[in-house]
mmCIF file of C-alpha atoms in Angstrom:
data_model
loop_
_atom_site.group_PDB
_atom_site.id
_atom_site.type_symbol
_atom_site.label_atom_id
_atom_site.label_comp_id
_atom_site.label_asym_id
_atom_site.label_seq_id
_atom_site.Cartn_x
_atom_site.Cartn_y
_atom_site.Cartn_z
ATOM 1 C CA ILE A 1 122.751 127.082 90.178
ATOM 2 C CA LEU A 2 118.762 125.768 90.486
ATOM 3 C CA ASN A 3 119.513 122.648 88.058
ATOM 4 C CA VAL A 4 122.552 119.625 87.749
ATOM 5 C CA GLU A 5 124.798 121.041 84.925
ATOM 6 C CA GLN A 6 127.815 118.958 83.096
ATOM 7 C CA SER A 7 130.449 120.766 81.240
ATOM 8 C CA PRO A 8 131.283 119.995 77.830
ATOM 9 C CA GLN A 9 128.817 118.698 76.253
ATOM 10 C CA SER A 10 130.652 116.921 74.425
ATOM 11 C CA LEU A 11 134.796 115.772 74.137
ATOM 12 C CA HIS A 12 136.986 113.605 71.434
ATOM 13 C CA VAL A 13 140.447 112.464 72.840
ATOM 14 C CA GLN A 14 142.771 110.555 71.816
ATOM 15 C CA GLU A 15 143.903 107.175 73.007
ATOM 16 C CA GLY A 16 145.897 107.687 76.504
ATOM 17 C CA ASP A 17 144.823 110.891 76.686
ATOM 18 C CA SER A 18 143.997 112.149 80.126
ATOM 19 C CA THR A 19 140.646 114.158 80.483
ATOM 20 C CA ASN A 20 138.358 115.213 82.851
ATOM 21 C CA PHE A 21 134.506 116.859 82.931
ATOM 22 C CA THR A 22 132.724 118.594 85.583
ATOM 23 C CA CYS A 23 129.108 119.002 86.883
ATOM 24 C CA SER A 24 127.383 121.136 88.691
ATOM 25 C CA PHE A 25 124.650 120.990 91.703
ATOM 26 C CA PRO A 26 122.614 123.013 93.904
ATOM 27 C CA SER A 27 124.886 123.035 97.131
ATOM 28 C CA SER A 28 121.649 123.638 98.934
ATOM 29 C CA ASN A 29 120.027 120.793 100.580
ATOM 30 C CA PHE A 30 122.361 117.919 99.093
ATOM 31 C CA TYR A 31 122.416 114.821 99.689
ATOM 32 C CA ALA A 32 124.744 112.839 97.266
ATOM 33 C CA LEU A 33 125.738 112.842 93.922
ATOM 34 C CA HIS A 34 125.459 110.157 91.051
ATOM 35 C CA TRP A 35 127.830 109.288 88.188
ATOM 36 C CA TYR A 36 126.780 107.356 85.531
ATOM 37 C CA ARG A 37 128.233 105.879 82.933
ATOM 38 C CA TRP A 38 125.877 105.122 79.438
ATOM 39 C CA GLU A 39 127.047 103.477 76.746
ATOM 40 C CA THR A 40 125.178 102.909 73.152
ATOM 41 C CA ALA A 41 123.013 99.958 73.324
ATOM 42 C CA LYS A 42 123.470 99.101 77.050
ATOM 43 C CA SER A 43 122.333 100.934 80.665
ATOM 44 C CA PRO A 44 123.370 103.432 82.478
ATOM 45 C CA GLU A 45 125.991 101.977 84.938
ATOM 46 C CA ALA A 46 126.540 103.601 88.341
ATOM 47 C CA LEU A 47 130.527 104.162 88.993
ATOM 48 C CA PHE A 48 130.397 106.625 92.231
ATOM 49 C CA VAL A 49 127.955 107.617 94.680
ATOM 50 C CA MET A 50 129.856 110.403 96.948
ATOM 51 C CA THR A 51 127.722 111.901 100.176
ATOM 52 C CA LEU A 52 131.189 113.864 101.778
ATOM 53 C CA ASN A 53 132.597 117.590 100.831
ATOM 54 C CA GLY A 54 135.661 116.670 100.122
ATOM 55 C CA ASP A 55 135.449 112.920 98.981
ATOM 56 C CA GLU A 56 137.191 111.168 96.643
ATOM 57 C CA LYS A 57 136.789 107.335 95.004
ATOM 58 C CA LYS A 58 138.357 105.280 92.607
ATOM 59 C CA LYS A 59 137.939 102.830 89.911
ATOM 60 C CA GLY A 60 140.660 101.857 88.252
ATOM 61 C CA ARG A 61 141.983 104.937 85.855
ATOM 62 C CA ILE A 62 138.174 106.860 86.576
ATOM 63 C CA SER A 63 138.226 109.090 90.146
ATOM 64 C CA ALA A 64 135.926 111.446 90.937
ATOM 65 C CA THR A 65 136.546 114.651 93.782
ATOM 66 C CA LEU A 66 133.138 116.080 95.172
ATOM 67 C CA ASN A 67 133.490 120.430 96.380
ATOM 68 C CA THR A 68 129.314 120.145 98.931
ATOM 69 C CA LYS A 69 130.015 124.242 99.744
ATOM 70 C CA GLU A 70 130.547 125.430 96.505
ATOM 71 C CA GLY A 71 128.253 122.149 94.195
ATOM 72 C CA TYR A 72 130.751 120.883 91.617
ATOM 73 C CA SER A 73 132.223 117.596 91.536
ATOM 74 C CA TYR A 74 134.867 116.408 89.102
ATOM 75 C CA LEU A 75 135.320 113.148 86.813
ATOM 76 C CA TYR A 76 139.007 112.285 85.511
ATOM 77 C CA ILE A 77 140.103 109.531 83.460
ATOM 78 C CA LYS A 78 143.031 108.459 83.386
ATOM 79 C CA GLY A 79 145.219 107.109 80.412
ATOM 80 C CA SER A 80 141.951 107.360 77.703
ATOM 81 C CA GLN A 81 140.574 103.743 76.017
ATOM 82 C CA PRO A 82 138.247 103.448 73.402
ATOM 83 C CA GLU A 83 136.496 101.346 75.226
ATOM 84 C CA ASP A 84 135.845 104.362 77.704
ATOM 85 C CA SER A 85 133.659 106.168 74.857
ATOM 86 C CA ALA A 86 130.232 106.637 76.185
ATOM 87 C CA THR A 87 128.077 109.091 77.567
ATOM 88 C CA TYR A 88 129.015 110.429 81.544
ATOM 89 C CA LEU A 89 125.631 111.321 83.335
ATOM 90 C CA CYS A 90 125.816 113.324 86.787
ATOM 91 C CA ALA A 91 123.452 113.371 88.993
ATOM 92 C CA SER A 92 122.030 114.866 92.688
ATOM 93 C CA SER A 93 120.165 113.047 94.903
ATOM 94 C CA GLY A 94 117.884 114.183 97.930
ATOM 95 C CA ASN A 95 117.609 111.760 100.941
ATOM 96 C CA ASN A 96 115.181 109.160 99.246
ATOM 97 C CA ASN A 97 117.986 108.388 96.426
ATOM 98 C CA ASP A 98 116.109 110.354 93.559
ATOM 99 C CA MET A 99 117.747 111.522 91.536
ATOM 100 C CA ARG A 100 118.056 115.085 89.582
ATOM 101 C CA PHE A 101 120.493 114.432 86.345
ATOM 102 C CA GLY A 102 122.637 116.349 84.108
ATOM 103 C CA ALA A 103 122.554 115.916 79.925
ATOM 104 C CA GLY A 104 125.824 114.264 79.749
ATOM 105 C CA THR A 105 129.001 114.821 78.626
ATOM 106 C CA ARG A 106 129.756 111.938 75.651
ATOM 107 C CA LEU A 107 133.181 111.181 75.543
ATOM 108 C CA THR A 108 134.803 109.455 72.457
ATOM 109 C CA VAL A 109 138.234 108.439 71.980
ATOM 110 C CA LYS A 110 139.800 108.587 69.354
ATOM 111 C CA PRO A 111 142.413 105.441 68.402
ATOM 112 C CA ASP B 1 120.902 85.699 86.802
ATOM 113 C CA GLY B 2 119.703 89.445 88.395
ATOM 114 C CA GLY B 3 118.760 92.101 86.963
ATOM 115 C CA ILE B 4 115.727 94.318 85.988
ATOM 116 C CA THR B 5 113.777 93.481 82.727
ATOM 117 C CA GLN B 6 111.966 96.281 80.330
ATOM 118 C CA SER B 7 109.047 95.259 77.772
ATOM 119 C CA PRO B 8 108.813 95.745 75.416
ATOM 120 C CA LYS B 9 111.651 97.432 73.961
ATOM 121 C CA TYR B 10 109.417 99.410 71.707
ATOM 122 C CA LEU B 11 106.167 100.621 71.720
ATOM 123 C CA PHE B 12 103.844 101.263 68.976
ATOM 124 C CA ARG B 13 100.391 103.628 69.608
ATOM 125 C CA LYS B 14 98.045 105.607 69.105
ATOM 126 C CA GLU B 15 96.915 108.895 70.466
ATOM 127 C CA GLY B 16 94.244 108.893 73.112
ATOM 128 C CA GLN B 17 95.201 105.306 74.344
ATOM 129 C CA ASN B 18 96.518 105.170 77.325
ATOM 130 C CA VAL B 19 99.735 102.570 77.025
ATOM 131 C CA THR B 20 101.607 101.242 79.919
ATOM 132 C CA LEU B 21 105.189 100.503 79.970
ATOM 133 C CA SER B 22 106.525 97.175 82.252
ATOM 134 C CA CYS B 23 109.254 96.987 85.045
ATOM 135 C CA GLU B 24 110.195 93.424 86.989
ATOM 136 C CA GLN B 25 113.190 93.008 88.812
ATOM 137 C CA ASN B 26 114.412 90.352 90.763
ATOM 138 C CA LEU B 27 117.808 92.348 92.764
ATOM 139 C CA ASN B 28 114.661 92.471 96.096
ATOM 140 C CA HIS B 29 115.612 96.232 95.990
ATOM 141 C CA ASP B 30 112.977 97.683 97.868
ATOM 142 C CA ALA B 31 112.969 101.059 96.195
ATOM 143 C CA MET B 32 111.736 101.378 92.197
ATOM 144 C CA TYR B 33 111.901 104.750 90.087
ATOM 145 C CA TRP B 34 110.512 105.649 86.406
ATOM 146 C CA TYR B 35 113.184 108.220 84.402
ATOM 147 C CA ARG B 36 112.450 110.222 80.607
ATOM 148 C CA GLN B 37 114.390 111.157 78.101
ATOM 149 C CA ASP B 38 114.454 113.203 75.547
ATOM 150 C CA PRO B 39 116.470 114.650 72.943
ATOM 151 C CA GLY B 40 119.490 116.903 74.031
ATOM 152 C CA GLN B 41 117.981 116.726 78.263
ATOM 153 C CA GLY B 42 119.556 114.636 81.130
ATOM 154 C CA LEU B 43 117.240 111.616 82.911
ATOM 155 C CA ARG B 44 114.049 113.360 84.636
ATOM 156 C CA LEU B 45 112.539 112.061 86.826
ATOM 157 C CA ILE B 46 108.820 110.864 86.960
ATOM 158 C CA TYR B 47 107.335 108.595 89.693
ATOM 159 C CA TYR B 48 109.831 106.883 92.609
ATOM 160 C CA SER B 49 108.519 104.435 95.353
ATOM 161 C CA GLN B 50 110.835 103.482 98.314
ATOM 162 C CA ILE B 51 107.905 99.887 99.694
ATOM 163 C CA VAL B 52 105.224 98.234 97.743
ATOM 164 C CA ASN B 53 101.760 100.267 98.242
ATOM 165 C CA ASP B 54 103.641 103.495 98.263
ATOM 166 C CA PHE B 55 104.539 105.855 95.599
ATOM 167 C CA GLN B 56 105.790 110.013 95.081
ATOM 168 C CA LYS B 57 105.446 111.629 91.955
ATOM 169 C CA GLY B 58 108.685 112.928 90.397
ATOM 170 C CA ASP B 59 109.409 115.927 88.629
ATOM 171 C CA ILE B 60 107.227 115.400 85.422
ATOM 172 C CA ALA B 61 104.283 112.789 87.306
ATOM 173 C CA GLU B 62 101.668 114.775 84.805
ATOM 174 C CA GLY B 63 99.964 112.517 82.727
ATOM 175 C CA TYR B 64 101.243 109.060 84.221
ATOM 176 C CA SER B 65 100.547 107.289 86.745
ATOM 177 C CA VAL B 66 102.198 103.596 88.618
ATOM 178 C CA SER B 67 101.504 101.346 91.575
ATOM 179 C CA ARG B 68 103.488 99.478 93.454
ATOM 180 C CA GLU B 69 101.460 96.158 94.682
ATOM 181 C CA LYS B 70 104.230 93.554 94.530
ATOM 182 C CA LYS B 71 108.032 94.309 95.648
ATOM 183 C CA GLU B 72 109.339 93.024 91.695
ATOM 184 C CA SER B 73 106.932 95.213 90.007
ATOM 185 C CA PHE B 74 106.335 98.855 88.994
ATOM 186 C CA PRO B 75 104.307 99.527 85.639
ATOM 187 C CA LEU B 76 103.879 102.691 84.319
ATOM 188 C CA THR B 77 101.241 104.030 82.253
ATOM 189 C CA VAL B 78 101.454 107.187 80.204
ATOM 190 C CA THR B 79 98.145 107.949 79.937
ATOM 191 C CA SER B 80 96.148 110.242 77.013
ATOM 192 C CA ALA B 81 96.705 113.444 79.092
ATOM 193 C CA GLN B 82 100.870 113.178 78.331
ATOM 194 C CA LYS B 83 100.954 115.653 75.885
ATOM 195 C CA ASN B 84 104.247 114.764 74.138
ATOM 196 C CA PRO B 85 104.816 110.719 75.051
ATOM 197 C CA THR B 86 106.853 110.149 72.614
ATOM 198 C CA ALA B 87 110.392 109.324 74.321
ATOM 199 C CA PHE B 88 112.779 106.889 76.172
ATOM 200 C CA TYR B 89 111.591 105.636 79.200
ATOM 201 C CA LEU B 90 114.603 103.765 81.741
ATOM 202 C CA CYS B 91 112.938 102.129 84.731
ATOM 203 C CA ALA B 92 115.654 101.001 88.042
ATOM 204 C CA SER B 93 115.897 100.154 91.478
ATOM 205 C CA SER B 94 118.241 100.144 94.116
ATOM 206 C CA ARG B 95 118.414 99.595 97.826
ATOM 207 C CA VAL B 96 116.354 101.630 100.066
ATOM 208 C CA GLY B 97 118.488 104.895 101.420
ATOM 209 C CA ILE B 98 122.036 106.542 99.299
ATOM 210 C CA GLN B 99 122.823 103.801 96.991
ATOM 211 C CA PRO B 100 123.131 103.164 93.545
ATOM 212 C CA GLN B 101 120.656 102.786 91.014
ATOM 213 C CA HIS B 102 120.619 99.559 89.005
ATOM 214 C CA PHE B 103 118.624 100.493 85.098
ATOM 215 C CA GLY B 104 116.939 98.740 82.398
ATOM 216 C CA ASP B 105 117.409 98.176 78.963
ATOM 217 C CA GLY B 106 114.245 101.002 77.833
ATOM 218 C CA THR B 107 111.561 101.130 76.282
ATOM 219 C CA ARG B 108 110.987 103.660 73.760
ATOM 220 C CA LEU B 109 107.697 105.382 72.797
ATOM 221 C CA SER B 110 106.458 106.194 69.731
ATOM 222 C CA ILE B 111 102.759 107.424 69.373
ATOM 223 C CA LEU B 112 101.634 107.777 65.653
#
């Protein structure tokens, strides 16, 4: 994998559903994996920064895992709410914190 | 309140003119970054700076220039050499090292 790739591109779920998305990144020269949430008309907001293989981070109903050997990270949202609707971005960074982003997963949670 | 301010929110310029986008932060962050977003693509890194008076090219630096004369400020100039400058530009800052970045609200540049 040469670039950071995210799937799916978009996702529609019902309120209360749990969901997850995938971020794939180059596993060579890996330093860190970042997740951001970007709501419409706002600026991107940092969710997690992960550096170690096997890292798991959690913030409320949102959690993320990291596999640096195979080059992927999962973001999970438990019991989705309409306010979770946003574009979720992942980025792989070098040792200068210079990030390379995927195109994002756009999540829509219907009431 | 601490944060990052980008101005203006919308900018229109004639083809062939240079234009400078402002980015100011009062978070006392040493590192600052410029990204560009085009429809259907991820944010792409233009330039970044880890310290005053020093900066590095990102993946799409051609046609852009930056300066970092003050810790708080990292202006981006879109020159006439940038072939397709119409885009949404985001500025960010962080502490040095592997750290979360804080983003501004962005500037949408349109070339007429």
